[in-house]
Amino acid sequence: MPSKNANPGLKPANNSAEPNYVLVIHGGAGTMSREGSTPEQRTAYRAALSRALKAGYNVLKQGGEAMDAVVAAVSVMEDCPLFNSGHGAVFNNAGKNELETSLMVSKPPASHPAMPTSRRGSSVTLITRTRNPSHLARALYLAPELAPHPMLSGATAESIGASLGVRQVDPSYFWTEARWREHRRGLGLPEEPVEYPRPESPGDADSETTDVASFSDDKDKELWEPLDLMPTGTVGAVALDIRGCIAALTSTGGRTNKLVGRVGDTPVMGCGFWAEEWKRDGGFVKRSWDRLRGKSKYEGVGVSGTGDGDYYIRRAAASNIARRMQYLGESLAEATQNVIDDLFNEGGMGGIIALDKDGNVALPLNCSGMYRGVIRPDGVPLTGIFFDDQLNEL
């Protein structure tokens, strides 16, 4: 399938004199098809995307940080069983959930001016008890004294997170029937009878580890059958706030039936995520013209990828977009399209969401669909699912 930049060249809709902020999200890319879905399923996905967009928008419109906007948006998708993250994450080949997430900013948030500029972000992998991994990435980024490294894994990351107030749950919280059946089917095992999980620590009264999803009272969620089969995707958000800071956040359960301990592109800086700014090149005339057009003296980009993460790692896909913009002078649309084409040519399926410091948005994909959406200062959430969809209001 040829790749496509869905709604290529999406431009800022507001006047340059007005506050410029934007949020773009994805809920994964993969094998979903219009023919294999119902109107009700498509509406459920687009409604969930709209809720995520509005959650992030509510932060941005009040002058909030891009970092907090992407966490707000991704948290909605982590809580929704339709998406491969949080309560909806896929299983590894041992029938367990191992989650990953990452956060990166183009410059320190205004709310934390003392944060070193060299501290660009934080990521975690092999997470099994954190209800919202996106909250953990944010907490670790803001605690350099406790988490000085850009990437942590497993119990250490979750222990530090718990000490910072990040909510922990029993691993059974992440179990959903649809993903469990998918796991069993992928291994060639019988799907019936369905064995609902038991809490690992039913007598543990410490903090919130006994906050297990009540499957019998929450069956309506399980009626939401995911459209993507055997997903390899993620959820993600990239935001630009009124101070010109860009934040990118990605969260995932990984790929269905992955090996135990597998680390994907989501927590690997430069591969599944990236955010950066740099001084614009050019002589006096170009810099003067940019100032007249209201452009910052800095250029910047934020990226969140979704798809077969092994290929994103091999291509350093996310940071490659920034380098193409900086050194080749490519536009955001050109750089993202070239990277997604390179992935396709090597056999990598997926999509990318990205935005630059001027508020331009790109959403290229090289597969049958990518749950995606964008929202600007007008507050109208625009969403789409399939390869040939134009973003529009639900």
CSV table of C-alpha atoms in Angstrom, one decimal:
chain,number,residue,atom,x,y,z
A,1,MET,CA,0.0,0.0,0.0
A,2,PRO,CA,1.4,3.4,-0.9
A,3,SER,CA,1.8,5.8,2.0
A,4,LYS,CA,-0.2,8.9,2.5
A,5,ASN,CA,0.0,12.1,4.5
A,6,ALA,CA,-3.5,12.2,5.9
A,7,ASN,CA,-4.7,15.8,5.5
A,8,PRO,CA,-1.2,16.9,4.3
A,9,GLY,CA,0.0,20.4,5.2
A,10,LEU,CA,-2.6,21.1,7.9
A,11,LYS,CA,-2.0,24.7,8.7
A,12,PRO,CA,-2.7,26.8,11.7
A,13,ALA,CA,-6.3,28.1,11.4
A,14,ASN,CA,-5.9,31.1,13.7
A,15,ASN,CA,-4.5,34.6,13.0
A,16,SER,CA,-0.8,34.9,13.9
A,17,ALA,CA,-1.6,37.7,16.4
A,18,GLU,CA,-3.7,35.3,18.4
A,19,PRO,CA,-2.4,32.6,20.8
A,20,ASN,CA,-1.2,29.7,18.7
A,21,TYR,CA,-1.7,26.3,20.3
A,22,VAL,CA,-2.6,22.9,18.9
A,23,LEU,CA,-2.9,19.3,19.9
A,24,VAL,CA,-2.6,16.3,17.6
A,25,ILE,CA,-3.2,12.7,18.8
A,26,HIS,CA,-3.2,9.1,17.5
A,27,GLY,CA,-4.7,5.9,18.9
A,28,GLY,CA,-2.6,3.5,17.0
A,29,ALA,CA,-2.1,2.4,13.4
A,30,GLY,CA,-2.6,-1.0,11.8
A,31,THR,CA,-4.9,-3.4,10.1
A,32,MET,CA,-8.3,-1.9,10.7
A,33,SER,CA,-10.7,-1.7,7.7
A,34,ARG,CA,-14.0,0.1,6.9
A,35,GLU,CA,-15.4,-3.1,5.5
A,36,GLY,CA,-14.6,-5.0,8.7
A,37,SER,CA,-16.2,-2.5,11.1
A,38,THR,CA,-19.7,-1.3,12.0
A,39,PRO,CA,-20.9,2.3,12.2
A,40,GLU,CA,-21.2,1.9,15.9
A,41,GLN,CA,-17.6,0.8,16.3
A,42,ARG,CA,-16.3,3.7,14.2
A,43,THR,CA,-18.4,6.1,16.2
A,44,ALA,CA,-17.1,4.7,19.5
A,45,TYR,CA,-13.5,5.2,18.4
A,46,ARG,CA,-14.0,8.7,17.1
A,47,ALA,CA,-15.9,9.7,20.2
A,48,ALA,CA,-13.0,8.4,22.4
A,49,LEU,CA,-10.6,10.4,20.2
A,50,SER,CA,-12.7,13.5,20.6
A,51,ARG,CA,-12.7,13.1,24.4
A,52,ALA,CA,-9.0,12.8,24.4
A,53,LEU,CA,-8.6,15.9,22.3
A,54,LYS,CA,-11.0,17.9,24.5
A,55,ALA,CA,-9.1,16.9,27.6
A,56,GLY,CA,-5.8,18.2,26.2
A,57,TYR,CA,-7.5,21.3,24.7
A,58,ASN,CA,-8.9,22.2,28.1
A,59,VAL,CA,-5.4,22.5,29.4
A,60,LEU,CA,-4.0,24.5,26.4
A,61,LYS,CA,-6.9,27.0,26.2
A,62,GLN,CA,-6.3,28.0,29.9
A,63,GLY,CA,-2.6,28.7,29.1
A,64,GLY,CA,-1.4,25.4,30.4
A,65,GLU,CA,1.7,23.5,29.6
A,66,ALA,CA,2.1,21.3,26.5
A,67,MET,CA,3.4,18.6,28.8
A,68,ASP,CA,0.2,18.6,30.9
A,69,ALA,CA,-2.0,18.7,27.7
A,70,VAL,CA,-0.4,15.6,26.3
A,71,VAL,CA,-0.7,13.7,29.6
A,72,ALA,CA,-4.4,14.7,29.8
A,73,ALA,CA,-5.1,13.5,26.3
A,74,VAL,CA,-3.2,10.2,26.6
A,75,SER,CA,-4.7,9.4,30.0
A,76,VAL,CA,-8.1,9.3,28.3
A,77,MET,CA,-6.9,6.7,25.8
A,78,GLU,CA,-5.1,4.7,28.5
A,79,ASP,CA,-8.4,4.4,30.4
A,80,CYS,CA,-10.3,3.3,27.3
A,81,PRO,CA,-10.2,-0.5,26.4
A,82,LEU,CA,-10.3,0.3,22.7
A,83,PHE,CA,-6.7,1.3,22.6
A,84,ASN,CA,-3.5,-0.6,23.0
A,85,SER,CA,-2.3,1.1,26.2
A,86,GLY,CA,-3.3,1.0,29.9
A,87,HIS,CA,-6.7,-0.7,30.3
A,88,GLY,CA,-6.7,-2.2,26.8
A,89,ALA,CA,-3.0,-3.1,26.4
A,90,VAL,CA,-2.1,-6.3,24.6
A,91,PHE,CA,-0.5,-9.4,26.2
A,92,ASN,CA,3.0,-10.8,25.8
A,93,ASN,CA,3.5,-14.4,24.9
A,94,ALA,CA,3.3,-15.4,28.6
A,95,GLY,CA,-0.1,-13.8,29.0
A,96,LYS,CA,1.1,-10.7,30.9
A,97,ASN,CA,0.9,-7.0,30.3
A,98,GLU,CA,4.2,-5.1,30.1
A,99,LEU,CA,3.6,-1.4,29.4
A,100,GLU,CA,5.8,1.4,28.0
A,101,THR,CA,5.6,5.2,27.8
A,102,SER,CA,7.7,8.2,27.1
A,103,LEU,CA,7.6,12.0,27.4
A,104,MET,CA,9.8,14.6,25.8
A,105,VAL,CA,9.7,18.4,25.6
A,106,SER,CA,11.4,20.8,23.2
A,107,LYS,CA,12.4,23.1,26.1
A,108,PRO,CA,11.9,23.1,29.9
A,109,PRO,CA,8.2,23.9,30.8
A,110,ALA,CA,7.6,27.4,32.1
A,111,SER,CA,6.2,25.9,35.3
A,112,HIS,CA,9.6,24.4,36.1
A,113,PRO,CA,12.1,27.0,34.9
A,114,ALA,CA,15.0,25.5,36.9
A,115,MET,CA,14.8,22.2,35.0
A,116,PRO,CA,18.1,21.7,33.1
A,117,THR,CA,17.7,22.2,29.4
A,118,SER,CA,19.7,19.0,28.9
A,119,ARG,CA,17.0,17.1,30.7
A,120,ARG,CA,14.9,16.5,27.6
A,121,GLY,CA,12.5,13.8,28.7
A,122,SER,CA,11.8,10.5,30.5
A,123,SER,CA,10.7,7.1,29.5
A,124,VAL,CA,9.8,3.8,31.1
A,125,THR,CA,9.4,0.2,30.0
A,126,LEU,CA,8.3,-3.2,31.5
A,127,ILE,CA,5.7,-1.5,33.6
A,128,THR,CA,3.1,-3.8,35.2
A,129,ARG,CA,1.4,-1.9,38.0
A,130,THR,CA,1.1,1.8,37.1
A,131,ARG,CA,-2.5,2.6,36.2
A,132,ASN,CA,-1.6,5.4,33.8
A,133,PRO,CA,2.0,5.0,32.6
A,134,SER,CA,1.8,8.6,31.1
A,135,HIS,CA,1.6,9.9,34.7
A,136,LEU,CA,4.7,8.0,35.6
A,137,ALA,CA,6.7,9.5,32.7
A,138,ARG,CA,5.7,13.0,33.8
A,139,ALA,CA,6.5,12.4,37.4
A,140,LEU,CA,9.9,11.0,36.7
A,141,TYR,CA,10.8,13.8,34.3
A,142,LEU,CA,9.9,16.3,37.0
A,143,ALA,CA,12.0,14.5,39.7
A,144,PRO,CA,15.6,14.6,38.4
A,145,GLU,CA,17.0,14.0,41.9
A,146,LEU,CA,15.2,10.6,42.1
A,147,ALA,CA,15.3,9.6,38.4
A,148,PRO,CA,18.4,11.1,36.9
A,149,HIS,CA,18.4,8.7,33.9
A,150,PRO,CA,16.4,9.3,30.7
A,151,MET,CA,15.0,5.8,30.8
A,152,LEU,CA,14.1,3.4,33.6
A,153,SER,CA,12.4,0.0,33.7
A,154,GLY,CA,10.2,-2.3,35.8
A,155,ALA,CA,10.1,-2.2,39.6
A,156,THR,CA,12.6,0.6,40.1
A,157,ALA,CA,10.6,3.0,37.9
A,158,GLU,CA,7.3,2.0,39.6
A,159,SER,CA,8.7,2.2,43.1
A,160,ILE,CA,9.9,5.8,42.5
A,161,GLY,CA,6.6,6.6,40.9
A,162,ALA,CA,4.7,5.3,43.9
A,163,SER,CA,6.8,7.5,46.2
A,164,LEU,CA,5.8,10.5,44.1
A,165,GLY,CA,2.1,9.6,44.3
A,166,VAL,CA,1.6,7.9,41.0
A,167,ARG,CA,-1.4,5.5,41.3
A,168,GLN,CA,-0.6,1.8,41.3
A,169,VAL,CA,-3.1,-1.0,40.6
A,170,ASP,CA,-3.1,-4.8,40.6
A,171,PRO,CA,-1.9,-6.2,37.3
A,172,SER,CA,-5.3,-7.7,36.7
A,173,TYR,CA,-6.6,-4.1,36.1
A,174,PHE,CA,-5.1,-4.2,32.6
A,175,TRP,CA,-6.9,-7.4,31.6
A,176,THR,CA,-9.7,-7.1,28.9
A,177,GLU,CA,-11.5,-10.0,27.3
A,178,ALA,CA,-11.0,-8.8,23.8
A,179,ARG,CA,-7.2,-8.6,24.1
A,180,TRP,CA,-7.1,-11.9,26.0
A,181,ARG,CA,-8.9,-13.7,23.3
A,182,GLU,CA,-6.6,-12.1,20.7
A,183,HIS,CA,-3.6,-13.3,22.7
A,184,ARG,CA,-4.9,-16.9,22.9
A,185,ARG,CA,-5.9,-16.9,19.2
A,186,GLY,CA,-2.5,-15.6,18.2
A,187,LEU,CA,-0.8,-18.5,20.0
A,188,GLY,CA,-3.1,-21.1,18.4
A,189,LEU,CA,-4.7,-21.8,21.8
A,190,PRO,CA,-8.5,-22.2,22.5
A,191,GLU,CA,-10.3,-19.0,23.5
A,192,GLU,CA,-12.8,-20.8,25.7
A,193,PRO,CA,-13.3,-21.0,28.5
A,194,VAL,CA,-12.4,-17.4,29.3
A,195,GLU,CA,-10.6,-17.3,32.7
A,196,TYR,CA,-11.0,-13.9,34.4
A,197,PRO,CA,-7.9,-12.9,36.3
A,198,ARG,CA,-7.6,-13.0,40.0
A,199,PRO,CA,-5.8,-10.1,41.9
A,200,GLU,CA,-2.2,-11.0,42.7
A,201,SER,CA,-2.5,-9.5,46.2
A,202,PRO,CA,-6.1,-9.7,47.3
A,203,GLY,CA,-5.2,-9.1,50.9
A,204,ASP,CA,-2.8,-6.2,50.3
A,205,ALA,CA,-4.3,-3.1,51.9
A,206,ASP,CA,-1.3,-1.0,51.1
A,207,SER,CA,-2.2,2.1,49.0
A,208,GLU,CA,-4.3,1.3,45.9
A,209,THR,CA,-2.9,-2.0,44.7
A,210,THR,CA,-6.3,-3.6,45.3
A,211,ASP,CA,-8.0,-1.2,42.9
A,212,VAL,CA,-9.0,-4.0,40.4
A,213,ALA,CA,-11.4,-3.4,37.6
A,214,SER,CA,-14.8,-4.9,38.3
A,215,PHE,CA,-15.4,-6.9,35.2
A,216,SER,CA,-18.9,-8.0,36.1
A,217,ASP,CA,-20.0,-4.4,36.6
A,218,ASP,CA,-18.1,-3.1,33.6
A,219,LYS,CA,-19.2,-5.5,30.9
A,220,ASP,CA,-20.3,-2.6,28.6
A,221,LYS,CA,-16.7,-1.8,28.1
A,222,GLU,CA,-16.0,-5.3,26.9
A,223,LEU,CA,-18.6,-5.0,24.2
A,224,TRP,CA,-16.3,-2.5,22.5
A,225,GLU,CA,-14.5,-4.9,20.1
A,226,PRO,CA,-11.2,-3.4,18.9
A,227,LEU,CA,-11.0,-2.9,15.1
A,228,ASP,CA,-7.3,-3.5,14.9
A,229,LEU,CA,-6.3,-7.2,14.8
A,230,MET,CA,-3.1,-8.3,16.6
A,231,PRO,CA,-2.0,-4.7,17.0
A,232,THR,CA,1.5,-3.4,17.2
A,233,GLY,CA,0.4,0.2,17.7
A,234,THR,CA,0.4,2.8,20.5
A,235,VAL,CA,-1.4,5.9,21.6
A,236,GLY,CA,0.3,9.3,21.5
A,237,ALA,CA,-0.1,13.0,21.6
A,238,VAL,CA,1.9,16.0,20.6
A,239,ALA,CA,1.1,19.6,21.7
A,240,LEU,CA,2.3,23.1,21.2
A,241,ASP,CA,1.4,25.6,23.9
A,242,ILE,CA,1.2,29.4,23.9
A,243,ARG,CA,4.8,29.7,25.0
A,244,GLY,CA,6.1,27.8,22.1
A,245,CYS,CA,6.9,24.6,24.0
A,246,ILE,CA,6.3,21.3,22.2
A,247,ALA,CA,5.7,18.1,24.1
A,248,ALA,CA,5.4,14.6,22.8
A,249,LEU,CA,4.0,11.6,24.7
A,250,THR,CA,3.6,8.0,23.7
A,251,SER,CA,2.1,5.1,25.6
A,252,THR,CA,1.6,1.4,24.6
A,253,GLY,CA,1.2,-2.2,25.6
A,254,GLY,CA,3.6,-3.2,22.8
A,255,ARG,CA,3.0,-5.8,20.2
A,256,THR,CA,0.7,-8.7,20.7
A,257,ASN,CA,2.5,-11.9,21.9
A,258,LYS,CA,5.9,-10.1,22.1
A,259,LEU,CA,8.6,-12.0,23.9
A,260,VAL,CA,8.8,-11.4,27.7
A,261,GLY,CA,11.0,-8.4,28.3
A,262,ARG,CA,10.9,-7.0,24.8
A,263,VAL,CA,11.5,-3.3,24.6
A,264,GLY,CA,9.9,-1.4,21.7
A,265,ASP,CA,10.4,2.0,20.2
A,266,THR,CA,8.1,3.8,22.6
A,267,PRO,CA,10.6,4.3,25.4
A,268,VAL,CA,13.6,4.7,23.0
A,269,MET,CA,14.4,8.4,22.6
A,270,GLY,CA,14.7,9.3,18.9
A,271,CYS,CA,12.9,6.3,17.7
A,272,GLY,CA,9.3,6.3,18.7
A,273,PHE,CA,9.2,9.8,20.1
A,274,TRP,CA,11.1,13.1,19.8
A,275,ALA,CA,10.7,16.8,20.7
A,276,GLU,CA,13.3,19.5,20.0
A,277,GLU,CA,13.9,23.1,19.0
A,278,TRP,CA,16.9,24.8,17.2
A,279,LYS,CA,17.7,28.2,15.9
A,280,ARG,CA,16.5,28.9,12.4
A,281,ASP,CA,19.2,29.2,9.7
A,282,GLY,CA,19.4,31.9,7.1
A,283,GLY,CA,20.8,35.4,6.6
A,284,PHE,CA,19.6,38.7,7.8
A,285,VAL,CA,16.9,39.1,5.1
A,286,LYS,CA,15.4,35.7,5.9
A,287,ARG,CA,15.4,36.2,9.6
A,288,SER,CA,13.8,39.7,9.2
A,289,TRP,CA,11.1,38.2,6.9
A,290,ASP,CA,10.4,35.5,9.5
A,291,ARG,CA,10.0,38.1,12.2
A,292,LEU,CA,7.6,40.1,10.0
A,293,ARG,CA,5.5,36.9,9.6
A,294,GLY,CA,5.5,36.4,13.4
A,295,LYS,CA,7.8,33.4,13.3
A,296,SER,CA,10.0,32.6,16.3
A,297,LYS,CA,13.8,32.7,15.8
A,298,TYR,CA,13.6,29.0,16.8
A,299,GLU,CA,12.3,26.1,14.8
A,300,GLY,CA,11.0,23.0,16.5
A,301,VAL,CA,9.2,19.7,16.1
A,302,GLY,CA,7.5,17.1,18.2
A,303,VAL,CA,6.8,13.5,17.0
A,304,SER,CA,5.0,10.4,18.2
A,305,GLY,CA,5.1,7.2,16.2
A,306,THR,CA,2.9,4.1,16.0
A,307,GLY,CA,3.2,0.8,14.3
A,308,ASP,CA,5.9,-1.9,14.1
A,309,GLY,CA,8.4,-0.4,16.6
A,310,ASP,CA,11.3,-2.6,15.6
A,311,TYR,CA,11.5,-0.7,12.3
A,312,TYR,CA,11.2,2.7,14.0
A,313,ILE,CA,14.2,1.7,16.2
A,314,ARG,CA,16.3,0.6,13.2
A,315,ARG,CA,15.6,3.9,11.4
A,316,ALA,CA,15.7,6.2,14.4
A,317,ALA,CA,12.5,7.4,12.8
A,318,ALA,CA,11.4,10.2,15.1
A,319,SER,CA,14.7,12.2,15.4
A,320,ASN,CA,15.3,11.6,11.7
A,321,ILE,CA,12.4,13.9,11.0
A,322,ALA,CA,14.0,16.7,12.9
A,323,ARG,CA,17.3,16.2,11.2
A,324,ARG,CA,15.7,16.3,7.7
A,325,MET,CA,14.0,19.6,8.7
A,326,GLN,CA,17.1,21.1,10.1
A,327,TYR,CA,19.8,20.0,7.6
A,328,LEU,CA,17.8,19.4,4.4
A,329,GLY,CA,15.4,22.3,4.8
A,330,GLU,CA,12.4,20.0,4.4
A,331,SER,CA,9.0,21.1,5.6
A,332,LEU,CA,7.2,19.1,8.3
A,333,ALA,CA,5.0,17.4,5.7
A,334,GLU,CA,8.0,16.5,3.5
A,335,ALA,CA,10.1,15.2,6.4
A,336,THR,CA,7.4,13.0,7.9
A,337,GLN,CA,6.3,11.7,4.5
A,338,ASN,CA,9.9,10.7,3.6
A,339,VAL,CA,10.4,8.9,6.9
A,340,ILE,CA,7.2,7.0,6.7
A,341,ASP,CA,8.1,6.0,3.1
A,342,ASP,CA,11.5,4.8,4.2
A,343,LEU,CA,9.8,2.7,6.9
A,344,PHE,CA,7.4,1.2,4.3
A,345,ASN,CA,10.2,0.4,1.9
A,346,GLU,CA,11.9,-1.6,4.6
A,347,GLY,CA,8.8,-3.5,5.6
A,348,GLY,CA,7.7,-1.3,8.5
A,349,MET,CA,4.0,-0.6,8.9
A,350,GLY,CA,2.7,2.4,10.8
A,351,GLY,CA,2.1,6.1,11.1
A,352,ILE,CA,3.4,9.3,12.6
A,353,ILE,CA,1.9,12.4,14.1
A,354,ALA,CA,4.0,15.5,14.3
A,355,LEU,CA,3.7,19.3,14.6
A,356,ASP,CA,6.2,22.1,14.3
A,357,LYS,CA,6.7,25.4,16.2
A,358,ASP,CA,4.5,27.3,13.7
A,359,GLY,CA,1.5,25.0,14.5
A,360,ASN,CA,1.7,23.0,11.2
A,361,VAL,CA,0.5,19.4,11.6
A,362,ALA,CA,1.4,16.2,9.7
A,363,LEU,CA,-0.2,12.7,10.0
A,364,PRO,CA,1.3,10.4,7.4
A,365,LEU,CA,0.6,6.6,7.4
A,366,ASN,CA,1.5,3.7,5.2
A,367,CYS,CA,-1.1,1.2,6.3
A,368,SER,CA,-4.9,0.8,6.2
A,369,GLY,CA,-5.7,3.1,9.0
A,370,MET,CA,-4.6,5.2,12.0
A,371,TYR,CA,-6.9,6.6,14.7
A,372,ARG,CA,-6.0,10.2,14.7
A,373,GLY,CA,-7.3,13.7,15.5
A,374,VAL,CA,-6.4,17.4,15.9
A,375,ILE,CA,-7.8,20.3,17.8
A,376,ARG,CA,-7.0,24.0,17.6
A,377,PRO,CA,-8.1,27.2,19.4
A,378,ASP,CA,-11.6,27.0,17.9
A,379,GLY,CA,-12.1,23.9,20.1
A,380,VAL,CA,-13.5,21.7,17.3
A,381,PRO,CA,-12.1,18.1,17.5
A,382,LEU,CA,-11.4,16.7,14.1
A,383,THR,CA,-10.9,13.0,13.8
A,384,GLY,CA,-10.4,10.1,11.3
A,385,ILE,CA,-9.6,6.4,11.2
A,386,PHE,CA,-9.0,5.0,7.8
A,387,PHE,CA,-6.2,5.6,5.2
A,388,ASP,CA,-8.4,7.7,2.9
A,389,ASP,CA,-10.3,9.6,5.7
A,390,GLN,CA,-10.3,13.4,5.8
A,391,LEU,CA,-10.3,14.7,9.3
A,392,ASN,CA,-13.8,16.0,10.3
A,393,GLU,CA,-16.0,16.6,13.3
A,394,LEU,CA,-18.0,13.7,14.6
